[in-house]
Amino acid sequence: QQQVKQSPQSLIVQKGGISIINCAYENTAFDYFPWYQQFPGKGPALLIAIRPDVSEKKEGRFTISFNKSAKQFSLHIMDSQPGDSATYFCAASMGAGNQFYFGTGTSLTVIP
Amino acid sequence: GAVVSQHPSWVICKSGTSVKIECRSLDFQATTMFWYRQFPKQSLMLMATSNEGSKATYEQGVEKDKFLINHASLTLSTLTVTSAHPEDSSFYICSAIQLAGPYEQYFGPGTRLTVT
């Protein structure tokens, strides 16, 4: 059973456009929602994360939007660049030190 | 800060041999480390949770006798793939959580294992 559902599976965006990746969860006990970026042959790197007490968090060109009532959160990449081409994973966890439940990943391609 | 290293970054071994992969937290102490397996174009699959000084907790379907995990110190966890077979070929990634730290998991760069 997939605890965190992620869409789309793949995404192609023009340079300068906005990339949007969505995730949904069912377990209301989740209290931490990170996004990871992974390049081929590398480990995932933390991009940005949010707790459920806020609806939005922005760091540079990356923004997480969080809708607690809908149990959904999304990653927005503004002014997408070819260097952003990677696989993005959302995740959720409950409590510090506990395992993460990962989404299935989104392969983003930004074309010049 | 919060750097996790893995060694080796890639390894090729013959079927039937054992391979050890090391995961180190370089600038912090980690009470908990996780081991993941990732197939091409797929998500991370949690194999086991490793706590310093205690036995690892394996996910359902993961053979504990095949994938031996040792978390001997607050900065080192090892995964040994015993009697490796071609189907064990995969990308293995570890992550670590800081002692008394926040929620973040810091991932290592991964180890590519190829069994011939």
Short mmCIF file of C-alpha atoms in Angstrom, two decimals:
data_model
loop_
_atom_site.label_atom_id
_atom_site.label_comp_id
_atom_site.label_asym_id
_atom_site.label_seq_id
_atom_site.Cartn_x
_atom_site.Cartn_y
_atom_site.Cartn_z
CA GLN A 1 0.00 0.00 0.00
CA GLN A 2 1.48 3.27 -1.15
CA GLN A 3 1.38 5.68 1.79
CA VAL A 4 2.25 8.67 -0.37
CA LYS A 5 0.97 9.02 -3.92
CA GLN A 6 2.91 11.22 -6.32
CA SER A 7 2.05 12.62 -9.74
CA PRO A 8 2.88 13.05 -12.52
CA GLN A 9 5.35 10.27 -13.21
CA SER A 10 7.16 12.46 -15.70
CA LEU A 11 7.07 16.12 -16.58
CA ILE A 12 8.52 18.17 -19.41
CA VAL A 13 8.73 21.92 -18.95
CA GLN A 14 10.18 24.72 -21.02
CA LYS A 15 13.04 26.72 -19.57
CA GLY A 16 11.63 29.55 -17.50
CA GLY A 17 8.34 27.78 -16.89
CA ILE A 18 6.82 26.52 -13.67
CA SER A 19 7.15 22.85 -12.72
CA ILE A 20 4.46 21.49 -10.42
CA ILE A 21 4.58 18.09 -8.75
CA ASN A 22 1.81 16.85 -6.50
CA CYS A 23 1.64 14.41 -3.62
CA ALA A 24 -1.23 13.08 -1.54
CA TYR A 25 -1.30 11.12 1.68
CA GLU A 26 -3.88 9.40 3.87
CA ASN A 27 -2.25 9.09 7.29
CA THR A 28 -3.09 12.20 9.31
CA ALA A 29 -0.33 11.30 11.77
CA PHE A 30 2.30 12.43 9.25
CA ASP A 31 3.88 15.64 10.48
CA TYR A 32 6.86 16.23 8.25
CA PHE A 33 6.86 16.50 4.47
CA PRO A 34 10.19 16.84 2.64
CA TRP A 35 11.02 16.97 -1.03
CA TYR A 36 14.18 15.39 -2.38
CA GLN A 37 16.03 15.90 -5.66
CA GLN A 38 18.00 13.04 -7.14
CA PHE A 39 20.36 13.08 -10.09
CA PRO A 40 21.24 9.83 -11.91
CA GLY A 41 23.72 7.74 -9.96
CA LYS A 42 23.55 10.00 -6.90
CA GLY A 43 21.81 9.89 -3.56
CA PRO A 44 18.75 12.05 -2.90
CA ALA A 45 19.38 15.57 -1.61
CA LEU A 46 16.94 17.46 0.58
CA LEU A 47 15.41 20.38 -1.30
CA ILE A 48 12.81 21.80 1.04
CA ALA A 49 10.50 20.53 3.75
CA ILE A 50 7.35 21.65 5.52
CA ARG A 51 5.48 20.94 8.71
CA PRO A 52 1.66 20.88 8.74
CA ASP A 53 1.33 24.04 10.80
CA VAL A 54 2.08 26.20 7.76
CA SER A 55 0.44 26.26 4.33
CA GLU A 56 3.40 27.40 2.29
CA LYS A 57 7.16 27.52 2.47
CA LYS A 58 9.45 29.14 -0.03
CA GLU A 59 13.18 28.77 -0.52
CA GLY A 60 14.55 30.50 -3.56
CA ARG A 61 12.80 29.14 -6.65
CA PHE A 62 11.28 26.22 -4.73
CA THR A 63 7.93 26.45 -2.94
CA ILE A 64 5.95 23.85 -1.07
CA SER A 65 2.20 24.36 -0.87
CA PHE A 66 0.47 22.34 1.82
CA ASN A 67 -3.27 21.68 2.11
CA LYS A 68 -3.91 19.91 5.37
CA SER A 69 -7.66 19.43 4.88
CA ALA A 70 -7.12 17.86 1.45
CA LYS A 71 -4.07 15.92 2.66
CA GLN A 72 -2.08 17.13 -0.31
CA PHE A 73 1.16 18.96 -0.82
CA SER A 74 2.96 20.11 -3.90
CA LEU A 75 6.32 21.34 -5.08
CA HIS A 76 6.50 24.35 -7.36
CA ILE A 77 9.72 25.13 -9.17
CA MET A 78 9.65 28.65 -10.55
CA ASP A 79 11.76 29.74 -13.52
CA SER A 80 12.70 26.13 -14.22
CA GLN A 81 16.20 25.62 -15.58
CA PRO A 82 17.81 22.73 -17.50
CA GLY A 83 19.93 22.08 -14.41
CA ASP A 84 16.71 21.26 -12.54
CA SER A 85 16.27 18.17 -14.72
CA ALA A 86 16.27 15.35 -12.18
CA THR A 87 13.96 13.00 -10.35
CA TYR A 88 11.98 14.49 -7.49
CA PHE A 89 10.59 12.52 -4.58
CA CYS A 90 8.11 13.66 -1.99
CA ALA A 91 8.05 11.95 1.38
CA ALA A 92 6.22 11.96 4.67
CA SER A 93 7.08 10.86 8.17
CA MET A 94 5.57 10.87 11.63
CA GLY A 95 7.70 11.85 14.56
CA ALA A 96 11.38 12.61 14.68
CA GLY A 97 13.72 9.75 13.86
CA ASN A 98 11.15 7.63 12.10
CA GLN A 99 11.16 6.22 8.63
CA PHE A 100 10.17 8.21 5.59
CA TYR A 101 7.46 7.07 3.22
CA PHE A 102 8.46 8.07 -0.28
CA GLY A 103 6.36 8.84 -3.31
CA THR A 104 7.08 7.04 -6.55
CA GLY A 105 9.08 9.91 -8.01
CA THR A 106 8.69 12.39 -10.86
CA SER A 107 11.20 12.64 -13.65
CA LEU A 108 11.48 16.31 -14.60
CA THR A 109 13.01 17.41 -17.88
CA VAL A 110 13.50 21.10 -18.53
CA ILE A 111 14.10 21.81 -22.18
CA PRO A 112 16.05 24.90 -23.24
CA GLY B 1 27.39 20.13 7.51
CA ALA B 2 25.40 16.87 7.77
CA VAL B 3 27.42 14.88 5.27
CA VAL B 4 26.97 11.15 4.81
CA SER B 5 29.51 9.11 2.88
CA GLN B 6 29.34 5.63 1.44
CA HIS B 7 32.13 3.32 0.45
CA PRO B 8 32.62 1.95 -2.08
CA SER B 9 30.74 4.04 -4.62
CA TRP B 10 30.59 1.08 -6.96
CA VAL B 11 31.58 -2.55 -6.74
CA ILE B 12 31.56 -5.53 -9.06
CA CYS B 13 31.68 -8.98 -7.52
CA LYS B 14 31.24 -12.56 -8.59
CA SER B 15 28.18 -14.58 -7.73
CA GLY B 16 28.52 -16.30 -4.38
CA THR B 17 30.86 -13.77 -2.80
CA SER B 18 30.02 -11.27 -0.06
CA VAL B 19 30.24 -7.52 -0.30
CA LYS B 20 30.38 -4.96 2.52
CA ILE B 21 29.14 -1.41 2.09
CA GLU B 22 29.99 1.25 4.65
CA CYS B 23 27.88 4.26 5.56
CA ARG B 24 29.44 7.02 7.63
CA SER B 25 28.10 10.24 9.07
CA LEU B 26 31.10 12.54 8.73
CA ASP B 27 30.25 15.54 10.86
CA PHE B 28 27.46 14.42 13.14
CA GLN B 29 26.41 11.52 15.30
CA ALA B 30 23.58 9.37 14.03
CA THR B 31 21.51 7.21 16.31
CA THR B 32 19.52 5.90 13.39
CA MET B 33 20.57 4.96 9.89
CA PHE B 34 18.40 3.60 7.14
CA TRP B 35 19.33 1.34 4.24
CA TYR B 36 17.49 1.62 0.96
CA ARG B 37 17.57 -0.21 -2.31
CA GLN B 38 16.69 1.51 -5.55
CA PHE B 39 16.04 -0.06 -8.93
CA PRO B 40 16.36 1.99 -12.12
CA LYS B 41 13.67 4.64 -12.47
CA GLN B 42 12.00 3.53 -9.25
CA SER B 43 11.55 4.95 -5.80
CA LEU B 44 13.61 4.13 -2.75
CA MET B 45 12.67 0.89 -1.05
CA LEU B 46 13.44 0.80 2.66
CA MET B 47 15.31 -2.37 3.54
CA ALA B 48 16.07 -1.87 7.21
CA THR B 49 16.41 0.58 10.06
CA SER B 50 19.69 0.46 11.91
CA ASN B 51 20.04 1.74 15.46
CA GLU B 52 23.40 2.07 17.15
CA GLY B 53 24.06 -0.75 19.60
CA SER B 54 21.00 -2.78 18.75
CA LYS B 55 19.82 -5.19 16.10
CA ALA B 56 18.53 -3.78 12.86
CA THR B 57 14.84 -3.85 12.08
CA TYR B 58 14.17 -5.32 8.65
CA GLU B 59 11.23 -4.55 6.41
CA GLN B 60 8.92 -7.32 5.41
CA GLY B 61 10.35 -9.41 2.62
CA VAL B 62 13.99 -8.47 3.26
CA GLU B 63 16.13 -11.44 4.18
CA LYS B 64 18.06 -10.55 7.34
CA ASP B 65 20.51 -13.40 6.83
CA LYS B 66 21.32 -12.17 3.36
CA PHE B 67 21.58 -8.48 4.13
CA LEU B 68 23.55 -8.20 7.36
CA ILE B 69 23.50 -4.81 9.00
CA ASN B 70 25.82 -3.69 11.77
CA HIS B 71 25.60 -0.27 13.44
CA ALA B 72 28.69 -0.43 15.62
CA SER B 73 29.08 3.27 16.40
CA LEU B 74 27.25 6.55 16.19
CA THR B 75 28.97 7.31 12.89
CA LEU B 76 29.18 3.98 11.10
CA SER B 77 26.73 1.41 9.79
CA THR B 78 27.61 -1.41 7.43
CA LEU B 79 25.54 -3.49 5.06
CA THR B 80 26.95 -6.84 4.01
CA VAL B 81 25.36 -8.62 1.09
CA THR B 82 26.17 -12.27 1.69
CA SER B 83 26.43 -14.86 -1.08
CA ALA B 84 25.50 -12.26 -3.64
CA HIS B 85 23.61 -13.22 -6.78
CA PRO B 86 22.89 -11.25 -9.96
CA GLU B 87 19.41 -10.36 -8.68
CA ASP B 88 21.08 -8.48 -5.81
CA SER B 89 22.54 -6.05 -8.33
CA SER B 90 21.12 -2.66 -7.44
CA PHE B 91 21.81 0.83 -6.14
CA TYR B 92 22.09 0.80 -2.34
CA ILE B 93 21.67 4.05 -0.45
CA CYS B 94 21.99 4.80 3.23
CA SER B 95 20.68 7.75 5.20
CA ALA B 96 21.22 9.04 8.70
CA ILE B 97 19.36 11.07 11.27
CA GLN B 98 21.20 13.33 13.69
CA LEU B 99 21.32 12.42 17.35
CA ALA B 100 18.63 14.49 19.07
CA GLY B 101 18.28 16.40 15.86
CA PRO B 102 15.41 17.44 13.65
CA TYR B 103 13.50 15.24 11.26
CA GLU B 104 15.84 15.51 8.31
CA GLN B 105 17.36 12.40 6.81
CA TYR B 106 20.72 12.96 5.17
CA PHE B 107 21.47 10.59 2.33
CA GLY B 108 24.72 9.09 1.21
CA PRO B 109 25.77 9.16 -2.45
CA GLY B 110 24.84 5.51 -2.98
CA THR B 111 26.71 2.34 -3.91
CA ARG B 112 26.21 0.63 -7.25
CA LEU B 113 26.53 -3.14 -6.80
CA THR B 114 26.87 -5.36 -9.85
CA VAL B 115 27.00 -9.12 -9.34
CA THR B 116 28.29 -11.13 -12.29
#
